């Protein structure tokens, strides 16, 4: 099975711009969640989608948004970028329902640098 | 919401010694506690997990213990090897059938095993 794929892997933006990141989950996984990873802050939960619906949401401002498509692929968007948005954005997929839904399978991340 | 604290933030041990990483959580409804290992430049990967109806779980050199009363859980690595060097994240999650899991991660422990 192919793993979780995130694109792009690296990107550089300037303040005020917007960015869209993409995540393709493991085939058959219906849950996709997004995390922001910064040094010293660990992994902070952004949101989770299941069957095209946002099921859970973390404590991030409205500039952070996401969506999920019918094939379970997900995108997240950050508008009006700030310097503090520089981070590694990790996507994780899981089956989403039933036993064994606990494990998260992470992608390699998209490293965003805001100048 | 849930708050997960992880200690220590850095840990250095001699090869062959044991390493212990501790986490506390605040929400008594949390019922699933995974540990992830992230090697430098790579994605986090699940190494062991424990559910709230179990007090201890072992997998070769790795073990996790859970004290529900005190709301803390620990990762134990015995006979450490250089390849154990990585950042380790604990997490707590409430698993619900209809809303899936929302994970709260600790801030990570950077483990260095000195040959």
Short mmCIF file of C-alpha atoms in Angstrom, two decimals:
data_model
loop_
_atom_site.label_atom_id
_atom_site.label_comp_id
_atom_site.label_asym_id
_atom_site.label_seq_id
_atom_site.Cartn_x
_atom_site.Cartn_y
_atom_site.Cartn_z
CA UNK A 1 0.00 0.00 0.00
CA UNK A 2 1.27 3.46 -0.79
CA UNK A 3 1.76 5.66 2.24
CA UNK A 4 0.40 9.10 2.95
CA UNK A 5 1.59 11.58 0.34
CA UNK A 6 1.91 15.30 0.93
CA UNK A 7 2.65 17.99 -1.62
CA UNK A 8 4.50 20.22 -1.91
CA UNK A 9 7.32 19.11 0.38
CA UNK A 10 8.88 22.53 0.67
CA UNK A 11 7.62 26.00 -0.06
CA UNK A 12 8.53 29.58 0.65
CA UNK A 13 5.94 32.34 0.84
CA UNK A 14 5.88 35.96 1.94
CA UNK A 15 3.70 37.53 4.57
CA UNK A 16 0.16 38.21 3.43
CA UNK A 17 0.14 35.47 0.79
CA UNK A 18 -1.93 32.33 1.00
CA UNK A 19 -0.92 28.70 0.63
CA UNK A 20 -2.66 25.43 -0.15
CA UNK A 21 -1.23 22.08 0.94
CA UNK A 22 -2.39 18.72 -0.30
CA UNK A 23 -2.61 15.30 1.31
CA UNK A 24 -3.45 11.93 -0.23
CA UNK A 25 -4.27 9.35 2.45
CA UNK A 26 -3.62 5.63 2.42
CA UNK A 27 -6.10 3.89 0.15
CA UNK A 28 -9.23 3.01 2.11
CA UNK A 29 -8.59 5.50 4.90
CA UNK A 30 -11.43 7.94 5.31
CA UNK A 31 -10.08 10.12 8.11
CA UNK A 32 -7.49 12.80 7.43
CA UNK A 33 -6.13 15.07 10.14
CA UNK A 34 -3.67 17.94 10.00
CA UNK A 35 -1.03 18.99 12.50
CA UNK A 36 1.34 21.91 12.80
CA UNK A 37 4.79 21.01 14.09
CA UNK A 38 7.12 23.68 15.42
CA UNK A 39 10.23 23.36 17.61
CA UNK A 40 9.28 23.24 21.26
CA UNK A 41 5.54 23.07 20.57
CA UNK A 42 5.23 19.51 19.44
CA UNK A 43 2.34 18.54 17.22
CA UNK A 44 -0.64 20.84 17.41
CA UNK A 45 -3.94 19.62 16.05
CA UNK A 46 -5.53 21.72 13.33
CA UNK A 47 -8.56 19.74 12.15
CA UNK A 48 -9.80 16.33 11.11
CA UNK A 49 -12.00 15.36 8.20
CA UNK A 50 -14.03 12.21 7.75
CA UNK A 51 -16.16 11.51 4.70
CA UNK A 52 -15.83 15.12 3.49
CA UNK A 53 -17.02 16.55 6.83
CA UNK A 54 -14.93 18.36 9.40
CA UNK A 55 -15.33 16.19 12.46
CA UNK A 56 -12.94 17.85 14.90
CA UNK A 57 -11.22 21.21 15.05
CA UNK A 58 -8.28 22.54 17.06
CA UNK A 59 -7.67 26.03 18.40
CA UNK A 60 -6.33 27.78 15.35
CA UNK A 61 -7.61 31.05 13.84
CA UNK A 62 -10.01 31.09 10.95
CA UNK A 63 -7.14 31.76 8.54
CA UNK A 64 -6.53 28.02 8.69
CA UNK A 65 -9.10 26.02 6.79
CA UNK A 66 -9.40 22.68 5.10
CA UNK A 67 -11.56 20.42 3.08
CA UNK A 68 -11.83 16.82 2.01
CA UNK A 69 -12.86 15.47 -1.34
CA UNK A 70 -14.95 12.42 -2.16
CA UNK A 71 -11.78 10.37 -2.78
CA UNK A 72 -10.62 11.26 0.78
CA UNK A 73 -7.82 13.52 -0.46
CA UNK A 74 -7.59 16.62 1.67
CA UNK A 75 -6.29 20.13 1.33
CA UNK A 76 -5.54 22.75 3.91
CA UNK A 77 -5.32 26.44 3.22
CA UNK A 78 -3.70 29.21 5.18
CA UNK A 79 -4.63 32.74 4.18
CA UNK A 80 -2.90 36.00 5.03
CA UNK A 81 0.30 34.26 6.06
CA UNK A 82 2.20 35.44 9.11
CA UNK A 83 5.82 34.80 10.07
CA UNK A 84 4.62 32.55 12.89
CA UNK A 85 2.99 30.21 10.39
CA UNK A 86 6.41 28.89 9.42
CA UNK A 87 6.28 25.23 10.39
CA UNK A 88 6.15 21.66 9.23
CA UNK A 89 2.56 20.76 8.40
CA UNK A 90 1.87 17.08 8.83
CA UNK A 91 -1.08 15.19 7.49
CA UNK A 92 -2.15 11.87 8.96
CA UNK A 93 -4.69 9.33 7.82
CA UNK A 94 -6.51 6.54 9.61
CA UNK A 95 -9.40 4.22 8.79
CA UNK A 96 -11.63 6.50 10.83
CA UNK A 97 -14.15 4.01 12.06
CA UNK A 98 -14.29 0.75 13.99
CA UNK A 99 -11.59 -1.06 15.90
CA UNK A 100 -8.03 -0.20 15.07
CA UNK A 101 -8.87 3.37 14.29
CA UNK A 102 -6.34 4.62 16.78
CA UNK A 103 -3.13 4.60 14.75
CA UNK A 104 -2.27 7.66 12.73
CA UNK A 105 -0.22 7.20 9.58
CA UNK A 106 1.71 10.36 8.90
CA UNK A 107 2.97 11.86 5.69
CA UNK A 108 6.44 13.36 5.43
CA UNK A 109 5.06 16.84 5.81
CA UNK A 110 5.10 20.13 3.96
CA UNK A 111 7.67 22.56 5.27
CA UNK A 112 6.41 26.11 4.96
CA UNK A 113 8.70 29.08 5.38
CA UNK A 114 7.13 32.53 5.57
CA UNK A 115 9.45 35.47 4.88
CA UNK B 1 -9.77 20.53 26.40
CA UNK B 2 -7.09 17.96 27.03
CA UNK B 3 -3.59 19.08 28.08
CA UNK B 4 -0.63 16.72 27.74
CA UNK B 5 2.68 17.50 29.40
CA UNK B 6 5.83 15.56 28.56
CA UNK B 7 9.16 15.36 30.40
CA UNK B 8 12.04 15.56 29.94
CA UNK B 9 12.43 17.61 26.78
CA UNK B 10 15.91 16.18 26.18
CA UNK B 11 17.46 12.96 27.41
CA UNK B 12 20.92 11.50 26.89
CA UNK B 13 21.77 7.95 27.89
CA UNK B 14 24.69 5.59 27.38
CA UNK B 15 24.13 2.72 25.00
CA UNK B 16 22.72 -0.22 26.91
CA UNK B 17 21.13 1.90 29.63
CA UNK B 18 17.40 2.43 30.03
CA UNK B 19 15.43 5.54 29.10
CA UNK B 20 12.17 6.68 30.64
CA UNK B 21 9.88 9.40 29.30
CA UNK B 22 6.88 10.56 31.28
CA UNK B 23 3.62 12.20 30.28
CA UNK B 24 0.63 13.50 32.19
CA UNK B 25 -2.82 14.28 30.88
CA UNK B 26 -5.72 16.26 32.27
CA UNK B 27 -8.94 14.81 30.82
CA UNK B 28 -10.08 11.66 32.58
CA UNK B 29 -12.14 10.77 29.48
CA UNK B 30 -8.96 10.12 27.48
CA UNK B 31 -8.83 6.43 26.72
CA UNK B 32 -6.08 5.87 24.18
CA UNK B 33 -2.40 6.70 24.63
CA UNK B 34 -0.01 6.20 21.71
CA UNK B 35 3.70 6.92 21.49
CA UNK B 36 5.28 8.09 18.25
CA UNK B 37 8.93 8.11 17.25
CA UNK B 38 10.22 10.69 14.80
CA UNK B 39 13.71 10.25 13.44
CA UNK B 40 15.47 13.29 12.08
CA UNK B 41 13.86 14.44 8.87
CA UNK B 42 11.32 11.62 8.86
CA UNK B 43 7.65 11.20 9.62
CA UNK B 44 6.37 10.24 13.09
CA UNK B 45 5.63 6.54 13.40
CA UNK B 46 3.68 4.67 16.04
CA UNK B 47 5.90 2.51 18.21
CA UNK B 48 3.52 1.39 20.94
CA UNK B 49 0.10 2.28 22.30
CA UNK B 50 -2.06 1.47 25.29
CA UNK B 51 -5.76 1.71 25.98
CA UNK B 52 -7.24 2.80 29.27
CA UNK B 53 -8.37 -0.70 30.26
CA UNK B 54 -4.75 -1.91 30.37
CA UNK B 55 -2.07 -0.97 32.88
CA UNK B 56 1.05 -2.08 31.03
CA UNK B 57 2.05 -3.23 27.57
CA UNK B 58 5.40 -4.52 26.31
CA UNK B 59 6.90 -5.00 22.89
CA UNK B 60 10.45 -6.31 22.99
CA UNK B 61 12.61 -3.51 24.46
CA UNK B 62 9.76 -1.03 24.69
CA UNK B 63 7.09 -0.85 27.36
CA UNK B 64 4.38 1.61 28.29
CA UNK B 65 2.70 1.93 31.67
CA UNK B 66 -0.52 3.78 32.45
CA UNK B 67 -1.78 5.05 35.80
CA UNK B 68 -5.34 6.23 35.25
CA UNK B 69 -5.79 7.45 38.80
CA UNK B 70 -2.78 9.73 38.61
CA UNK B 71 -3.39 10.48 34.92
CA UNK B 72 0.12 9.69 33.82
CA UNK B 73 1.76 7.27 31.45
CA UNK B 74 5.37 6.47 30.70
CA UNK B 75 7.52 5.01 27.95
CA UNK B 76 10.35 2.71 28.97
CA UNK B 77 13.12 1.71 26.58
CA UNK B 78 15.58 -0.89 27.84
CA UNK B 79 19.00 -1.80 26.45
CA UNK B 80 19.06 1.38 24.37
CA UNK B 81 20.81 1.37 21.03
CA UNK B 82 22.05 4.26 18.85
CA UNK B 83 19.13 3.73 16.47
CA UNK B 84 16.78 4.61 19.33
CA UNK B 85 18.01 8.22 19.01
CA UNK B 86 14.99 10.24 17.88
CA UNK B 87 12.25 12.53 19.13
CA UNK B 88 9.47 10.72 20.98
CA UNK B 89 5.96 12.11 21.31
CA UNK B 90 3.29 10.92 23.67
CA UNK B 91 -0.37 11.58 22.96
CA UNK B 92 -3.73 11.23 24.63
CA UNK B 93 -6.95 10.73 22.77
CA UNK B 94 -10.62 10.31 23.45
CA UNK B 95 -11.98 7.67 21.12
CA UNK B 96 -15.64 8.06 20.26
CA UNK B 97 -17.51 5.93 17.78
CA UNK B 98 -19.16 8.83 15.97
CA UNK B 99 -16.51 11.52 16.20
CA UNK B 100 -13.35 9.48 15.93
CA UNK B 101 -10.19 10.39 17.77
CA UNK B 102 -8.90 13.82 18.63
CA UNK B 103 -5.24 13.53 19.57
CA UNK B 104 -3.39 15.83 21.95
CA UNK B 105 0.37 15.51 21.72
CA UNK B 106 3.11 16.27 24.19
CA UNK B 107 5.91 18.61 23.17
CA UNK B 108 8.36 15.79 22.51
CA UNK B 109 11.50 14.32 24.06
CA UNK B 110 14.74 14.32 22.10
CA UNK B 111 16.54 11.11 23.04
CA UNK B 112 20.23 10.70 22.29
CA UNK B 113 21.87 7.34 22.83
CA UNK B 114 25.63 7.72 23.19
CA UNK B 115 27.62 4.78 21.80
#
